[in-house]
Every structure is written in C-alpha cells, then in structure tokens.
PDB file of C-alpha atoms in Angstrom:
ATOM      1  CA  GLU A  32       0.000   0.000   0.000  1.00 80.00           C
ATOM      2  CA  PRO A  33       1.483   3.412  -0.959  1.00 87.00           C
ATOM      3  CA  TRP A  34       0.590   5.133   2.336  1.00 86.00           C
ATOM      4  CA  VAL A  35       2.355   2.519   4.467  1.00 88.00           C
ATOM      5  CA  ALA A  36       5.541   3.012   2.461  1.00 87.00           C
ATOM      6  CA  TYR A  37       5.270   6.824   2.571  1.00 88.00           C
ATOM      7  CA  LYS A  38       4.250   7.064   6.234  1.00 90.00           C
ATOM      8  CA  THR A  39       7.688   6.241   7.619  1.00 90.00           C
ATOM      9  CA  SER A  40       9.249   9.022   5.564  1.00 90.00           C
ATOM     10  CA  THR A  41       7.008  11.752   7.026  1.00 92.00           C
ATOM     11  CA  PRO A  42       8.343  13.800   9.952  1.00 92.00           C
ATOM     12  CA  TYR A  43       5.739  12.485  12.432  1.00 95.00           C
ATOM     13  CA  GLY A  44       4.386   9.420  10.657  1.00 92.00           C
ATOM     14  CA  GLN A  45       1.221  11.253   9.631  1.00 93.00           C
ATOM     15  CA  LEU A  46      -0.262  13.800   7.277  1.00 92.00           C
ATOM     16  CA  PRO A  47      -0.409  16.626   6.420  1.00 94.00           C
ATOM     17  CA  VAL A  48       3.028  17.446   5.101  1.00 95.00           C
ATOM     18  CA  LEU A  49       3.787  20.441   2.889  1.00 96.00           C
ATOM     19  CA  LYS A  50       6.811  20.279   0.650  1.00 95.00           C
ATOM     20  CA  ASP A  51       8.151  23.726  -0.272  1.00 96.00           C
ATOM     21  CA  GLY A  52      11.247  23.319  -2.352  1.00 95.00           C
ATOM     22  CA  ASP A  53      13.587  21.012  -0.452  1.00 94.00           C
ATOM     23  CA  VAL A  54      11.875  21.591   2.899  1.00 94.00           C
ATOM     24  CA  GLU A  55       9.081  19.539   4.451  1.00 94.00           C
ATOM     25  CA  ILE A  56       6.772  21.141   6.988  1.00 96.00           C
ATOM     26  CA  ALA A  57       4.402  19.034   9.065  1.00 96.00           C
ATOM     27  CA  GLN A  58       1.372  19.677  11.298  1.00 95.00           C
ATOM     28  CA  SER A  59      -1.744  21.360   9.941  1.00 93.00           C
ATOM     29  CA  MET A  60      -1.656  24.604  11.951  1.00 93.00           C
ATOM     30  CA  THR A  61       2.071  25.022  11.364  1.00 95.00           C
ATOM     31  CA  ILE A  62       1.467  24.647   7.636  1.00 96.00           C
ATOM     32  CA  ALA A  63      -1.433  27.113   7.782  1.00 96.00           C
ATOM     33  CA  ARG A  64       0.679  29.717   9.613  1.00 95.00           C
ATOM     34  CA  TYR A  65       3.579  29.200   7.223  1.00 96.00           C
ATOM     35  CA  VAL A  66       1.400  29.631   4.139  1.00 96.00           C
ATOM     36  CA  ALA A  67      -0.342  32.646   5.707  1.00 97.00           C
ATOM     37  CA  ASN A  68       2.970  34.343   6.403  1.00 96.00           C
ATOM     38  CA  LYS A  69       4.401  33.428   3.013  1.00 96.00           C
ATOM     39  CA  PHE A  70       1.442  34.952   1.180  1.00 96.00           C
ATOM     40  CA  GLY A  71       0.827  38.061   3.287  1.00 97.00           C
ATOM     41  CA  LEU A  72      -2.061  36.786   5.423  1.00 98.00           C
ATOM     42  CA  GLY A  73      -0.083  36.559   8.661  1.00 98.00           C
ATOM     43  CA  GLY A  74       0.664  39.287  11.153  1.00 97.00           C
ATOM     44  CA  ASN A  75       3.045  42.121  10.411  1.00 97.00           C
ATOM     45  CA  ASN A  76       4.184  42.246  14.042  1.00 97.00           C
ATOM     46  CA  PRO A  77       3.965  40.092  17.170  1.00 97.00           C
ATOM     47  CA  LEU A  78       0.658  41.654  18.312  1.00 97.00           C
ATOM     48  CA  GLU A  79      -1.108  41.034  14.997  1.00 97.00           C
ATOM     49  CA  SER A  80       0.248  37.496  14.912  1.00 97.00           C
ATOM     50  CA  ALA A  81      -0.946  36.855  18.472  1.00 97.00           C
ATOM     51  CA  GLN A  82      -4.414  38.218  17.718  1.00 97.00           C
ATOM     52  CA  MET A  83      -4.672  35.963  14.683  1.00 97.00           C
ATOM     53  CA  ASP A  84      -3.377  32.961  16.620  1.00 97.00           C
ATOM     54  CA  GLU A  85      -5.869  33.679  19.421  1.00 97.00           C
ATOM     55  CA  VAL A  86      -8.808  33.483  17.012  1.00 97.00           C
ATOM     56  CA  VAL A  87      -7.478  30.360  15.310  1.00 97.00           C
ATOM     57  CA  ASP A  88      -6.882  28.692  18.684  1.00 96.00           C
ATOM     58  CA  ALA A  89     -10.442  29.539  19.809  1.00 97.00           C
ATOM     59  CA  LEU A  90     -11.751  28.016  16.578  1.00 96.00           C
ATOM     60  CA  SER A  91      -9.545  24.946  17.087  1.00 94.00           C
ATOM     61  CA  ASP A  92     -10.980  24.469  20.583  1.00 94.00           C
ATOM     62  CA  ALA A  93     -14.531  24.683  19.210  1.00 93.00           C
ATOM     63  CA  THR A  94     -13.661  22.360  16.318  1.00 90.00           C
ATOM     64  CA  GLU A  95     -12.360  19.713  18.710  1.00 89.00           C
ATOM     65  CA  LYS A  96     -15.633  19.830  20.652  1.00 88.00           C
ATOM     66  CA  GLN A  97     -17.604  19.746  17.395  1.00 87.00           C
ATOM     67  CA  TYR A  98     -15.738  16.682  16.148  1.00 84.00           C
ATOM     68  CA  ASN A  99     -16.249  14.918  19.475  1.00 80.00           C
ATOM     69  CA  ALA A 100     -19.973  15.675  19.307  1.00 81.00           C
ATOM     70  CA  PHE A 101     -20.632  14.860  15.664  1.00 80.00           C
ATOM     71  CA  LEU A 102     -17.939  12.444  14.516  1.00 77.00           C
ATOM     72  CA  PHE A 103     -16.003  10.638  17.209  1.00 85.00           C
ATOM     73  CA  GLU A 104     -18.494   9.717  19.944  1.00 78.00           C
ATOM     74  CA  LYS A 105     -20.018   6.293  19.269  1.00 87.00           C
ATOM     75  CA  ASP A 106     -22.432   6.045  22.205  1.00 85.00           C
ATOM     76  CA  GLU A 107     -25.668   7.584  20.891  1.00 88.00           C
ATOM     77  CA  THR A 108     -26.781   8.920  24.285  1.00 88.00           C
ATOM     78  CA  LYS A 109     -23.448  10.630  24.913  1.00 89.00           C
ATOM     79  CA  LYS A 110     -23.364  11.840  21.303  1.00 87.00           C
ATOM     80  CA  ALA A 111     -26.782  13.501  21.667  1.00 88.00           C
ATOM     81  CA  ALA A 112     -25.659  15.221  24.890  1.00 90.00           C
ATOM     82  CA  LEU A 113     -22.415  16.425  23.279  1.00 87.00           C
ATOM     83  CA  GLN A 114     -24.288  17.745  20.241  1.00 88.00           C
ATOM     84  CA  LYS A 115     -26.758  19.572  22.464  1.00 89.00           C
ATOM     85  CA  ALA A 116     -23.910  21.123  24.457  1.00 89.00           C
ATOM     86  CA  PHE A 117     -22.099  22.124  21.265  1.00 85.00           C
ATOM     87  CA  ASN A 118     -25.191  23.723  19.717  1.00 88.00           C
ATOM     88  CA  GLU A 119     -26.475  25.398  22.890  1.00 91.00           C
ATOM     89  CA  GLU A 120     -23.263  26.340  24.704  1.00 93.00           C
ATOM     90  CA  VAL A 121     -19.989  25.940  22.800  1.00 92.00           C
ATOM     91  CA  LEU A 122     -21.027  27.485  19.495  1.00 94.00           C
ATOM     92  CA  PRO A 123     -22.995  30.448  20.911  1.00 95.00           C
ATOM     93  CA  ASN A 124     -20.185  31.244  23.375  1.00 96.00           C
ATOM     94  CA  THR A 125     -17.530  30.972  20.670  1.00 97.00           C
ATOM     95  CA  PHE A 126     -19.491  33.200  18.306  1.00 97.00           C
ATOM     96  CA  LYS A 127     -20.343  35.701  21.061  1.00 97.00           C
ATOM     97  CA  ASN A 128     -16.667  36.000  21.977  1.00 98.00           C
ATOM     98  CA  LEU A 129     -15.519  36.278  18.365  1.00 98.00           C
ATOM     99  CA  GLU A 130     -18.169  38.925  17.708  1.00 98.00           C
ATOM    100  CA  LYS A 131     -16.759  40.947  20.631  1.00 97.00           C
ATOM    101  CA  ARG A 132     -13.240  40.540  19.268  1.00 97.00           C
ATOM    102  CA  ILE A 133     -14.229  41.843  15.831  1.00 97.00           C
ATOM    103  CA  GLU A 134     -16.050  44.778  17.411  1.00 97.00           C
ATOM    104  CA  GLY A 135     -13.019  45.601  19.548  1.00 96.00           C
ATOM    105  CA  ARG A 136     -10.667  45.401  16.567  1.00 96.00           C
ATOM    106  CA  GLY A 137     -12.368  47.774  14.170  1.00 95.00           C
ATOM    107  CA  GLY A 138     -15.540  45.844  13.369  1.00 94.00           C
ATOM    108  CA  GLU A 139     -14.556  44.288  10.064  1.00 97.00           C
ATOM    109  CA  TYR A 140     -11.783  41.703  10.471  1.00 98.00           C
ATOM    110  CA  MET A 141     -10.520  39.390  13.207  1.00 97.00           C
ATOM    111  CA  ALA A 142      -7.155  41.161  13.459  1.00 97.00           C
ATOM    112  CA  ALA A 143      -4.862  43.742  11.857  1.00 96.00           C
ATOM    113  CA  GLY A 144      -7.675  45.679  10.171  1.00 96.00           C
ATOM    114  CA  ARG A 145      -7.320  43.544   7.053  1.00 97.00           C
ATOM    115  CA  LEU A 146      -7.967  40.073   5.691  1.00 98.00           C
ATOM    116  CA  SER A 147      -5.863  37.477   7.494  1.00 98.00           C
ATOM    117  CA  TRP A 148      -5.613  33.755   7.858  1.00 98.00           C
ATOM    118  CA  ALA A 149      -7.780  34.054  10.988  1.00 98.00           C
ATOM    119  CA  ASP A 150     -10.654  35.329   8.824  1.00 98.00           C
ATOM    120  CA  ILE A 151     -10.210  32.469   6.377  1.00 97.00           C
ATOM    121  CA  MET A 152     -10.072  29.924   9.202  1.00 97.00           C
ATOM    122  CA  PHE A 153     -13.265  31.429  10.630  1.00 98.00           C
ATOM    123  CA  TYR A 154     -14.941  31.166   7.226  1.00 97.00           C
ATOM    124  CA  HIS A 155     -13.924  27.507   6.960  1.00 95.00           C
ATOM    125  CA  PHE A 156     -15.234  26.742  10.449  1.00 94.00           C
ATOM    126  CA  ALA A 157     -18.588  28.452   9.837  1.00 96.00           C
ATOM    127  CA  ALA A 158     -19.013  26.960   6.355  1.00 94.00           C
ATOM    128  CA  GLU A 159     -18.721  23.443   7.802  1.00 89.00           C
ATOM    129  CA  LEU A 160     -21.316  23.891  10.552  1.00 89.00           C
ATOM    130  CA  PRO A 161     -24.315  21.563  10.425  1.00 82.00           C
ATOM    131  CA  ASP A 162     -26.619  24.584  10.983  1.00 85.00           C
ATOM    132  CA  LYS A 163     -25.342  27.343   8.728  1.00 86.00           C
ATOM    133  CA  GLU A 164     -28.165  29.697   9.744  1.00 90.00           C
ATOM    134  CA  VAL A 165     -26.765  30.209  13.256  1.00 93.00           C
ATOM    135  CA  ILE A 166     -24.213  32.736  12.002  1.00 94.00           C
ATOM    136  CA  LYS A 167     -26.966  35.130  10.967  1.00 95.00           C
ATOM    137  CA  GLY A 168     -27.495  35.964  14.636  1.00 95.00           C
ATOM    138  CA  TYR A 169     -24.071  37.615  14.780  1.00 97.00           C
ATOM    139  CA  ALA A 170     -23.976  40.676  12.514  1.00 97.00           C
ATOM    140  CA  LYS A 171     -20.200  41.192  12.381  1.00 98.00           C
ATOM    141  CA  LEU A 172     -19.415  37.490  11.965  1.00 98.00           C
ATOM    142  CA  ASN A 173     -22.081  37.151   9.287  1.00 98.00           C
ATOM    143  CA  ALA A 174     -20.657  40.135   7.397  1.00 98.00           C
ATOM    144  CA  LEU A 175     -17.145  38.698   7.616  1.00 98.00           C
ATOM    145  CA  PHE A 176     -18.365  35.257   6.532  1.00 98.00           C
ATOM    146  CA  ASN A 177     -20.040  36.737   3.462  1.00 97.00           C
ATOM    147  CA  LYS A 178     -17.044  38.931   2.676  1.00 98.00           C
ATOM    148  CA  VAL A 179     -14.682  35.938   2.687  1.00 98.00           C
ATOM    149  CA  ALA A 180     -17.188  33.723   0.841  1.00 97.00           C
ATOM    150  CA  ASN A 181     -17.343  36.268  -1.958  1.00 97.00           C
ATOM    151  CA  LEU A 182     -13.616  36.710  -2.435  1.00 97.00           C
ATOM    152  CA  PRO A 183     -13.192  35.660  -6.089  1.00 97.00           C
ATOM    153  CA  LYS A 184     -10.575  32.958  -5.526  1.00 95.00           C
ATOM    154  CA  ILE A 185     -12.351  31.459  -2.524  1.00 95.00           C
ATOM    155  CA  LYS A 186     -15.706  31.568  -4.267  1.00 96.00           C
ATOM    156  CA  SER A 187     -14.218  29.883  -7.339  1.00 95.00           C
ATOM    157  CA  TRP A 188     -12.575  27.143  -5.249  1.00 94.00           C
ATOM    158  CA  VAL A 189     -15.758  26.406  -3.284  1.00 93.00           C
ATOM    159  CA  GLU A 190     -17.712  26.111  -6.539  1.00 93.00           C
ATOM    160  CA  ARG A 191     -15.274  23.689  -8.172  1.00 95.00           C
ATOM    161  CA  ARG A 192     -13.694  21.748  -5.293  1.00 90.00           C
ATOM    162  CA  PRO A 193     -14.253  18.010  -5.277  1.00 89.00           C
ATOM    163  CA  ASP A 194     -16.734  16.520  -2.842  1.00 83.00           C
ATOM    164  CA  SER A 195     -15.151  14.893   0.175  1.00 75.00           C
ATOM    165  CA  ALA A 196     -16.437  13.120   3.220  1.00 65.00           C
ATOM    166  CA  VAL A 197     -14.887  13.288   6.661  1.00 54.00           C
TER     167      VAL A 197
END
C-alpha cells in the first residue's frame, strides 16, 4: 500500500506534510501559519500574529468539541448530549466571543484591520457547521463570513472543489 511506504518518511508518521522546495513542513496549523505568512495573510508584528493565533486557537478548541460531538463519539446517548452542548453552549459562546473581538478590533476583520488567515479559518469553520443559519445571529461574523465567501478565488474554489467526506 502506498501510504504505508510513505508514512515512515514523514516527519511524524502522519499527514499533512507540505513540501516547499527542499523543505518539508508538518502539522496542519504550522502549515497554515507558514502559508499565511508566506502569502501576506499573517501578522506584520507580534501583536497582529498573536491576535490571529488567538482566534485560530479559539476556533480549534470549538472544532475539537464539534468533532467529538458529531464524529467521534459512538455512544448515541453521549453523542446527543455532546451535540446539544455544542449547539447550545460551545457554538454560541464561541461566536459571542468572536463577535466581541471583531467589534473591539475595528468591526470588520478578526485582526490587523485587514484580511488574514484568521478570517479564512473562521470562514472555513462556519461553512462546515451543520446549521449554517446560526451565524446570521451575529452581525459582524455574518458580514465577515459573506465577505470571505465572496472573495473571487475562494468563491471559485468552493464552486469547483471536489466533494469529500470526513
């Protein structure tokens, strides 16, 4: 099997791995930060970088709880309780806090007063929610979601990307 042969050559025995020239970079968030910085979507100073990382880390925390509730839990009773907690507590609290962050940082973007990888990560998180209507209750987040969704290159990718199942 090709993966078994390739697995031992990866830095941590797992994917993802980004190859950029002769260098391999592993771990999904490390790759995301690297690409963001390489293409001008990272912070221009330590404060901007920290504000972006803060948002991405908050989204990562919520994503972990979402995956536990919707994908990983096998016991149906526990799964129902986790989904209820995610929908009624985790998601509203995450969105409430992110809404406050946008408001406190100029009202348009998550950090730096411009499009950043934190905004794109937020878009990805919100686009994958089972209930996509929930975002409409948060004016600033909804505006940001729509702004990112309508960026020409993102819009084009979403329209033509292949279907995939988790």
